[in-house]
Amino acid sequence: MKQLFTALMLAFLFGGCGSQTPMGTVSGHVALDGQPLDGAMVVFENLQTGYAASANLAADGSFAFDTASGVGLPIGQYGVAVQPGAIGSGEAPLVGEREDAPKRIAIPARYHSSKTSLLTATVVEGDNPPFEFQLTP
């Protein structure tokens, strides 16, 4: 019993030393009916672990993840959602609030949750090709 305990402790101590979660680069574009989305964010939720991260969409609909864990996301299968508003904005943008405000496209509610969007992404270790999400009205 003592030998088993010692073996398990050594495996735990040395197995964790210097190991990092494998990561993959994650970037891409989101468009609705052919028009790039702006003033929104894309959310990736890992279907196995529940880990979730979000990134703002640029004016051309592009996004890239740079998280506290590093550039990209941990590898795995993700459900994807697209939500109005942007990280750090505090609230969803109000269309037509100002005359010089950029026009924003309303995102259908089904895309607001990774459970109803039917959008998925598989992140592999290293470089991933850009993820392209074409939403429909």
Coordinates of N, CA, C and O in Angstrom, one line a residue:
M1 N 0.8 -1.2 0.0 CA 0.0 0.0 0.0 C 0.9 1.3 0.0 O 0.6 2.2 -0.7
K2 N 1.9 1.2 0.8 CA 2.8 2.4 0.9 C 3.5 2.6 -0.5 O 3.6 3.8 -0.9
Q3 N 3.8 1.5 -1.2 CA 4.5 1.7 -2.5 C 3.5 2.3 -3.5 O 3.9 3.1 -4.3
L4 N 2.3 1.9 -3.4 CA 1.3 2.4 -4.4 C 1.1 3.9 -4.1 O 1.0 4.7 -5.0
F5 N 1.0 4.3 -2.8 CA 0.8 5.7 -2.5 C 2.0 6.5 -3.0 O 1.9 7.6 -3.6
T6 N 3.2 6.0 -2.8 CA 4.4 6.7 -3.2 C 4.5 6.8 -4.7 O 4.8 7.9 -5.3
A7 N 4.1 5.8 -5.4 CA 4.1 5.8 -6.9 C 3.1 6.9 -7.4 O 3.3 7.6 -8.3
L8 N 1.9 6.9 -6.8 CA 0.9 7.9 -7.2 C 1.3 9.3 -6.9 O 1.1 10.2 -7.7
M9 N 2.0 9.5 -5.8 CA 2.5 10.9 -5.4 C 3.5 11.3 -6.4 O 3.5 12.5 -6.9
L10 N 4.4 10.4 -6.8 CA 5.5 10.8 -7.7 C 4.9 11.1 -9.1 O 5.3 12.0 -9.7
A11 N 3.9 10.3 -9.5 CA 3.3 10.5 -10.8 C 2.6 11.9 -10.8 O 2.6 12.6 -11.8
F12 N 1.9 12.2 -9.7 CA 1.3 13.5 -9.6 C 2.2 14.6 -9.6 O 2.1 15.6 -10.3
L13 N 3.3 14.5 -8.8 CA 4.3 15.6 -8.7 C 5.0 15.8 -10.0 O 5.2 17.0 -10.5
F14 N 5.5 14.8 -10.7 CA 6.3 14.9 -11.9 C 5.4 15.1 -13.1 O 5.8 15.7 -14.1
G15 N 4.2 14.5 -13.1 CA 3.3 14.6 -14.2 C 2.9 16.1 -14.4 O 2.6 16.5 -15.5
G16 N 2.8 16.8 -13.3 CA 2.3 18.2 -13.4 C 3.4 19.2 -13.7 O 3.1 20.4 -14.0
C17 N 4.6 18.8 -13.5 CA 5.7 19.8 -13.6 C 5.9 20.2 -15.1 O 6.2 19.4 -15.9
G18 N 5.8 21.5 -15.3 CA 6.0 22.0 -16.6 C 4.9 21.7 -17.7 O 5.1 22.1 -18.8
S19 N 3.9 21.0 -17.3 CA 2.9 20.6 -18.3 C 2.0 21.8 -18.5 O 1.6 22.5 -17.5
Q20 N 1.6 22.0 -19.7 CA 0.6 23.1 -20.0 C -0.5 22.5 -20.8 O -0.3 21.5 -21.5
T21 N -1.6 23.1 -20.8 CA -2.8 22.7 -21.6 C -2.4 23.0 -23.1 O -2.0 24.1 -23.4
P22 N -2.6 22.0 -23.9 CA -2.3 22.2 -25.4 C -3.3 23.3 -25.9 O -4.5 23.3 -25.6
M23 N -2.8 24.2 -26.7 CA -3.5 25.3 -27.2 C -3.5 25.3 -28.7 O -2.6 24.8 -29.3
G24 N -4.6 26.0 -29.2 CA -4.7 26.2 -30.7 C -5.1 27.6 -31.0 O -5.8 28.2 -30.2
T25 N -4.5 28.2 -32.0 CA -4.9 29.5 -32.4 C -6.4 29.5 -32.8 O -6.8 28.6 -33.4
V26 N -7.1 30.6 -32.5 CA -8.5 30.7 -32.9 C -8.7 32.1 -33.4 O -8.6 33.1 -32.6
S27 N -9.1 32.2 -34.6 CA -9.5 33.5 -35.2 C -10.5 33.2 -36.3 O -10.7 32.0 -36.7
G28 N -11.1 34.2 -36.9 CA -12.0 34.0 -38.0 C -12.9 35.2 -38.3 O -12.6 36.4 -37.9
H29 N -14.1 35.0 -38.9 CA -15.0 36.0 -39.3 C -16.4 35.6 -39.0 O -16.7 34.4 -39.1
V30 N -17.3 36.5 -38.7 CA -18.7 36.2 -38.5 C -19.5 37.2 -39.4 O -19.2 38.4 -39.4
A31 N -20.4 36.7 -40.2 CA -21.3 37.5 -41.1 C -22.7 37.0 -40.9 O -23.0 35.9 -40.6
L32 N -23.6 37.9 -41.1 CA -25.1 37.6 -41.1 C -25.6 38.0 -42.5 O -25.5 39.2 -42.9
D33 N -26.1 37.0 -43.2 CA -26.7 37.3 -44.5 C -25.7 38.0 -45.4 O -26.0 38.9 -46.2
G34 N -24.4 37.6 -45.3 CA -23.3 38.2 -46.1 C -22.7 39.5 -45.6 O -21.8 40.0 -46.2
Q35 N -23.3 40.0 -44.5 CA -22.8 41.3 -44.0 C -22.0 41.1 -42.7 O -22.5 40.4 -41.8
P36 N -20.8 41.6 -42.6 CA -20.0 41.4 -41.4 C -20.7 42.0 -40.2 O -21.3 43.0 -40.3
L37 N -20.6 41.3 -39.1 CA -21.2 41.8 -37.8 C -20.2 42.7 -37.1 O -19.0 42.5 -37.1
D38 N -20.8 43.8 -36.5 CA -20.0 44.7 -35.7 C -20.8 45.0 -34.4 O -22.0 44.8 -34.4
G39 N -20.1 45.3 -33.4 CA -20.7 45.6 -32.1 C -21.3 44.3 -31.5 O -22.3 44.4 -30.8
A40 N -20.6 43.2 -31.6 CA -21.0 42.0 -31.1 C -19.8 41.2 -30.6 O -18.7 41.6 -30.8
M41 N -20.1 40.0 -30.0 CA -19.0 39.2 -29.6 C -19.3 37.7 -30.0 O -20.4 37.3 -30.1
V42 N -18.2 36.9 -30.2 CA -18.4 35.5 -30.4 C -17.9 34.8 -29.1 O -17.0 35.2 -28.5
V43 N -18.7 33.8 -28.8 CA -18.4 33.0 -27.5 C -18.1 31.5 -27.9 O -18.9 30.9 -28.6
F44 N -17.0 31.0 -27.5 CA -16.7 29.6 -27.7 C -16.8 28.9 -26.3 O -16.2 29.3 -25.3
E45 N -17.6 27.8 -26.3 CA -17.8 27.1 -25.0 C -17.4 25.6 -25.3 O -18.0 24.9 -26.1
N46 N -16.4 25.2 -24.5 CA -15.9 23.8 -24.7 C -17.0 22.8 -24.2 O -17.5 22.9 -23.1
L47 N -17.4 21.9 -25.1 CA -18.5 21.0 -24.8 C -18.1 19.9 -23.8 O -19.0 19.4 -23.2
Q48 N -16.9 19.6 -23.6 CA -16.5 18.6 -22.6 C -16.2 19.3 -21.2 O -16.6 18.7 -20.2
T49 N -15.6 20.4 -21.2 CA -15.1 21.0 -19.9 C -16.0 22.1 -19.4 O -15.9 22.5 -18.2
G50 N -16.8 22.7 -20.3 CA -17.6 23.9 -19.9 C -16.8 25.2 -20.0 O -17.3 26.3 -19.8
Y51 N -15.5 25.1 -20.2 CA -14.6 26.3 -20.3 C -15.2 27.2 -21.4 O -15.5 26.7 -22.5
A52 N -15.4 28.5 -21.2 CA -15.9 29.4 -22.2 C -15.0 30.7 -22.2 O -14.5 31.1 -21.2
A53 N -14.9 31.2 -23.4 CA -14.2 32.5 -23.6 C -14.9 33.2 -24.8 O -15.6 32.7 -25.6
S54 N -14.8 34.6 -24.7 CA -15.4 35.4 -25.7 C -14.4 36.4 -26.3 O -13.4 36.8 -25.6
A55 N -14.7 36.8 -27.5 CA -13.9 37.8 -28.2 C -14.8 38.8 -29.0 O -15.8 38.4 -29.5
N56 N -14.4 40.1 -28.9 CA -15.2 41.1 -29.7 C -15.0 40.9 -31.2 O -13.9 40.5 -31.6
L57 N -16.0 41.3 -31.9 CA -15.9 41.3 -33.4 C -15.5 42.7 -33.8 O -16.0 43.7 -33.3
A58 N -14.6 42.7 -34.7 CA -14.1 44.0 -35.3 C -15.2 44.5 -36.3 O -16.1 43.7 -36.7
A59 N -15.0 45.7 -36.8 CA -15.9 46.2 -37.8 C -16.1 45.4 -39.0 O -17.2 45.3 -39.6
D60 N -15.1 44.6 -39.4 CA -15.2 43.7 -40.6 C -15.6 42.3 -40.2 O -15.6 41.4 -41.0
G61 N -16.1 42.1 -38.9 CA -16.6 40.8 -38.5 C -15.5 39.9 -38.0 O -15.8 38.7 -37.7
S62 N -14.3 40.3 -38.0 CA -13.2 39.4 -37.6 C -13.0 39.3 -36.1 O -13.5 40.2 -35.4
F63 N -12.5 38.2 -35.7 CA -12.2 38.0 -34.2 C -10.9 37.2 -34.1 O -10.5 36.5 -35.0
A64 N -10.3 37.3 -32.9 CA -9.2 36.5 -32.5 C -9.2 36.4 -31.0 O -9.5 37.3 -30.3
F65 N -8.8 35.2 -30.5 CA -8.8 34.9 -29.1 C -7.3 35.1 -28.6 O -6.4 34.5 -29.1
D66 N -7.2 35.8 -27.5 CA -6.0 36.0 -26.7 C -6.4 36.0 -25.3 O -6.8 37.0 -24.7
T67 N -6.3 34.8 -24.6 CA -6.9 34.7 -23.3 C -5.7 34.7 -22.2 O -4.6 34.7 -22.6
A68 N -6.1 34.6 -21.0 CA -5.1 34.6 -19.9 C -4.2 33.3 -20.0 O -3.1 33.3 -19.6
S69 N -4.8 32.3 -20.7 CA -4.0 31.1 -20.9 C -3.0 31.2 -22.0 O -2.1 30.3 -22.2
G70 N -3.1 32.2 -22.8 CA -2.2 32.4 -23.9 C -3.0 32.7 -25.2 O -4.2 32.9 -25.2
V71 N -2.3 32.8 -26.3 CA -2.9 33.1 -27.6 C -3.7 31.8 -28.0 O -3.2 30.7 -28.0
G72 N -5.0 32.0 -28.3 CA -5.8 30.9 -28.7 C -6.6 30.4 -27.6 O -6.8 31.0 -26.5
L73 N -7.1 29.1 -27.7 CA -7.9 28.4 -26.7 C -7.4 27.0 -26.5 O -6.7 26.4 -27.4
P74 N -7.7 26.4 -25.4 CA -7.4 25.0 -25.2 C -8.0 24.1 -26.2 O -9.1 24.5 -26.7
I75 N -7.4 23.1 -26.6 CA -7.9 22.2 -27.7 C -9.2 21.6 -27.3 O -9.4 21.4 -26.1
G76 N -10.1 21.3 -28.2 CA -11.3 20.6 -27.9 C -12.4 21.0 -28.9 O -12.2 21.8 -29.8
Q77 N -13.6 20.4 -28.6 CA -14.8 20.7 -29.4 C -15.6 21.8 -28.7 O -15.8 21.7 -27.5
Y78 N -15.9 22.8 -29.5 CA -16.6 24.0 -28.9 C -18.0 24.2 -29.6 O -18.1 24.0 -30.8
G79 N -19.0 24.6 -28.7 CA -20.2 25.2 -29.2 C -19.9 26.7 -29.4 O -19.2 27.3 -28.6
V80 N -20.5 27.3 -30.4 CA -20.3 28.7 -30.6 C -21.5 29.5 -30.6 O -22.6 29.1 -31.1
A81 N -21.5 30.7 -30.0 CA -22.6 31.6 -29.9 C -22.1 33.0 -30.4 O -20.9 33.3 -30.3
V82 N -23.1 33.8 -30.9 CA -22.8 35.2 -31.3 C -23.8 36.0 -30.6 O -25.0 35.8 -30.7
Q83 N -23.3 37.0 -29.8 CA -24.1 37.8 -28.9 C -24.0 39.2 -29.2 O -22.9 39.7 -29.5
P84 N -25.1 40.0 -29.1 CA -24.9 41.5 -29.2 C -24.1 42.1 -28.1 O -24.0 41.5 -27.0
G85 N -23.5 43.2 -28.4 CA -22.7 43.9 -27.4 C -21.3 43.5 -27.5 O -20.9 42.7 -28.4
A86 N -20.4 44.1 -26.7 CA -19.0 43.8 -26.8 C -18.5 43.7 -25.3 O -19.0 44.3 -24.4
I87 N -17.4 42.9 -25.2 CA -16.8 42.8 -23.9 C -16.3 44.1 -23.4 O -15.7 44.9 -24.2
G88 N -16.6 44.5 -22.2 CA -16.2 45.8 -21.7 C -17.1 47.0 -22.0 O -16.8 48.1 -21.5
S89 N -18.1 46.7 -22.8 CA -19.0 47.9 -23.2 C -20.0 48.1 -22.1 O -20.6 49.2 -22.0
G90 N -20.3 47.1 -21.3 CA -21.3 47.2 -20.2 C -22.7 47.0 -20.6 O -23.5 46.7 -19.8
E91 N -23.0 47.1 -21.9 CA -24.4 46.9 -22.3 C -24.3 46.7 -23.8 O -23.4 47.0 -24.5
A92 N -25.4 46.2 -24.3 CA -25.6 46.0 -25.8 C -25.7 47.4 -26.4 O -26.3 48.3 -25.9
P93 N -25.2 47.5 -27.6 CA -25.3 48.8 -28.3 C -26.7 49.1 -28.7 O -27.5 48.3 -29.0
L94 N -27.1 50.4 -28.7 CA -28.4 50.9 -29.1 C -28.3 51.4 -30.5 O -27.6 52.4 -30.8
V95 N -29.0 50.7 -31.4 CA -29.0 51.1 -32.8 C -29.7 52.5 -33.0 O -30.8 52.7 -32.4
G96 N -29.1 53.4 -33.7 CA -29.7 54.7 -34.0 C -29.7 55.6 -32.8 O -30.3 56.7 -32.8
E97 N -28.8 55.3 -31.8 CA -28.7 56.2 -30.6 C -28.1 57.6 -31.1 O -28.6 58.6 -30.6
R98 N -27.2 57.5 -32.0 CA -26.6 58.8 -32.5 C -26.6 58.7 -34.0 O -26.6 57.6 -34.6
E99 N -26.6 59.8 -34.7 CA -26.7 59.8 -36.1 C -25.4 59.2 -36.7 O -25.4 58.6 -37.7
D100 N -24.2 59.5 -36.0 CA -23.0 59.0 -36.5 C -22.6 57.6 -36.0 O -21.6 57.0 -36.3
A101 N -23.6 56.9 -35.2 CA -23.4 55.6 -34.8 C -23.3 54.6 -35.9 O -24.1 54.7 -36.9
P102 N -22.4 53.6 -35.9 CA -22.4 52.7 -37.0 C -23.7 51.8 -37.0 O -24.2 51.6 -36.0
K103 N -24.1 51.5 -38.2 CA -25.3 50.6 -38.3 C -24.9 49.2 -37.9 O -23.9 48.7 -38.3
R104 N -25.8 48.6 -37.1 CA -25.5 47.3 -36.6 C -26.6 46.4 -37.1 O -27.8 46.8 -37.2
I105 N -26.3 45.2 -37.3 CA -27.2 44.2 -37.7 C -27.7 43.4 -36.5 O -27.0 43.0 -35.7
A106 N -29.1 43.3 -36.4 CA -29.7 42.5 -35.4 C -29.4 41.0 -35.5 O -29.5 40.5 -36.6
I107 N -28.9 40.4 -34.4 CA -28.5 39.0 -34.5 C -29.7 38.2 -34.0 O -30.2 38.4 -32.9
P108 N -30.2 37.2 -34.9 CA -31.3 36.4 -34.4 C -31.0 35.7 -33.1 O -29.9 35.3 -32.8
A109 N -32.0 35.6 -32.3 CA -31.9 35.1 -30.9 C -31.3 33.7 -30.8 O -30.6 33.4 -29.9
R110 N -31.6 32.9 -31.8 CA -31.1 31.5 -31.8 C -29.5 31.4 -31.7 O -29.0 30.4 -31.3
Y111 N -28.9 32.5 -32.2 CA -27.4 32.5 -32.2 C -26.8 33.0 -30.9 O -25.6 32.9 -30.7
H112 N -27.6 33.5 -30.0 CA -27.2 34.0 -28.7 C -26.7 32.9 -27.7 O -26.0 33.2 -26.8
S113 N -27.0 31.7 -28.0 CA -26.6 30.6 -27.1 C -25.9 29.5 -27.9 O -26.4 29.1 -29.0
S114 N -24.9 28.9 -27.4 CA -24.2 27.8 -28.1 C -25.1 26.6 -28.1 O -24.8 25.7 -29.0
K115 N -26.1 26.5 -27.3 CA -27.0 25.3 -27.3 C -28.0 25.4 -28.4 O -28.5 24.4 -28.8
T116 N -28.3 26.6 -28.9 CA -29.3 26.7 -29.9 C -28.8 27.2 -31.3 O -29.5 27.2 -32.3
S117 N -27.5 27.6 -31.3 CA -26.9 28.2 -32.5 C -26.6 27.2 -33.6 O -26.6 27.5 -34.8
L118 N -26.4 25.9 -33.2 CA -25.9 24.8 -34.1 C -24.6 25.1 -34.7 O -24.2 24.5 -35.7
L119 N -23.8 26.1 -34.1 CA -22.5 26.4 -34.6 C -21.5 25.7 -33.8 O -21.6 25.7 -32.5
T120 N -20.5 25.1 -34.4 CA -19.4 24.3 -33.7 C -18.1 24.6 -34.3 O -18.0 25.1 -35.4
A121 N -17.0 24.3 -33.5 CA -15.7 24.5 -33.9 C -14.8 23.5 -33.2 O -15.0 23.3 -32.0
T122 N -13.9 22.9 -33.9 CA -12.9 22.0 -33.3 C -11.6 22.7 -33.3 O -11.0 23.0 -34.4
V123 N -11.0 22.9 -32.1 CA -9.7 23.5 -32.0 C -8.7 22.5 -31.8 O -8.8 21.7 -30.9
V124 N -7.7 22.4 -32.7 CA -6.6 21.5 -32.6 C -5.3 22.2 -32.1 O -5.3 23.4 -32.2
E125 N -4.4 21.5 -31.7 CA -3.2 22.1 -31.2 C -2.4 22.8 -32.3 O -2.3 22.3 -33.4
G126 N -1.9 23.9 -32.0 CA -1.1 24.7 -33.0 C -2.0 25.6 -33.8 O -3.0 26.1 -33.3
D127 N -1.6 25.8 -35.0 CA -2.3 26.8 -35.9 C -3.6 26.1 -36.5 O -3.5 25.0 -37.0
N128 N -4.7 26.8 -36.4 CA -5.9 26.4 -36.9 C -6.3 27.4 -38.1 O -6.0 28.6 -38.0
P129 N -6.9 26.9 -39.1 CA -7.4 27.8 -40.2 C -8.4 28.7 -39.6 O -9.1 28.4 -38.6
P130 N -8.7 29.9 -40.1 CA -9.7 30.8 -39.6 C -11.1 30.1 -39.7 O -11.4 29.4 -40.6
F131 N -11.8 30.3 -38.6 CA -13.2 29.8 -38.5 C -14.1 30.8 -39.2 O -14.1 32.0 -38.8
E132 N -15.0 30.4 -40.1 CA -15.9 31.2 -40.8 C -17.3 30.9 -40.4 O -17.7 29.7 -40.6
F133 N -18.1 31.8 -39.8 CA -19.4 31.6 -39.4 C -20.4 32.5 -40.2 O -20.3 33.7 -40.1
Q134 N -21.2 31.9 -41.1 CA -22.2 32.6 -41.9 C -23.5 32.4 -41.3 O -24.1 31.3 -41.4
L135 N -24.1 33.4 -40.6 CA -25.4 33.3 -40.0 C -26.5 33.7 -41.0 O -26.2 34.4 -41.9
T136 N -27.6 33.1 -40.8 CA -28.8 33.4 -41.6 C -29.9 34.1 -40.8 O -30.0 33.8 -39.6
P137 N -30.7 35.0 -41.4 CA -31.7 35.6 -40.7 C -32.8 34.7 -40.2 O -32.9 33.6 -40.6

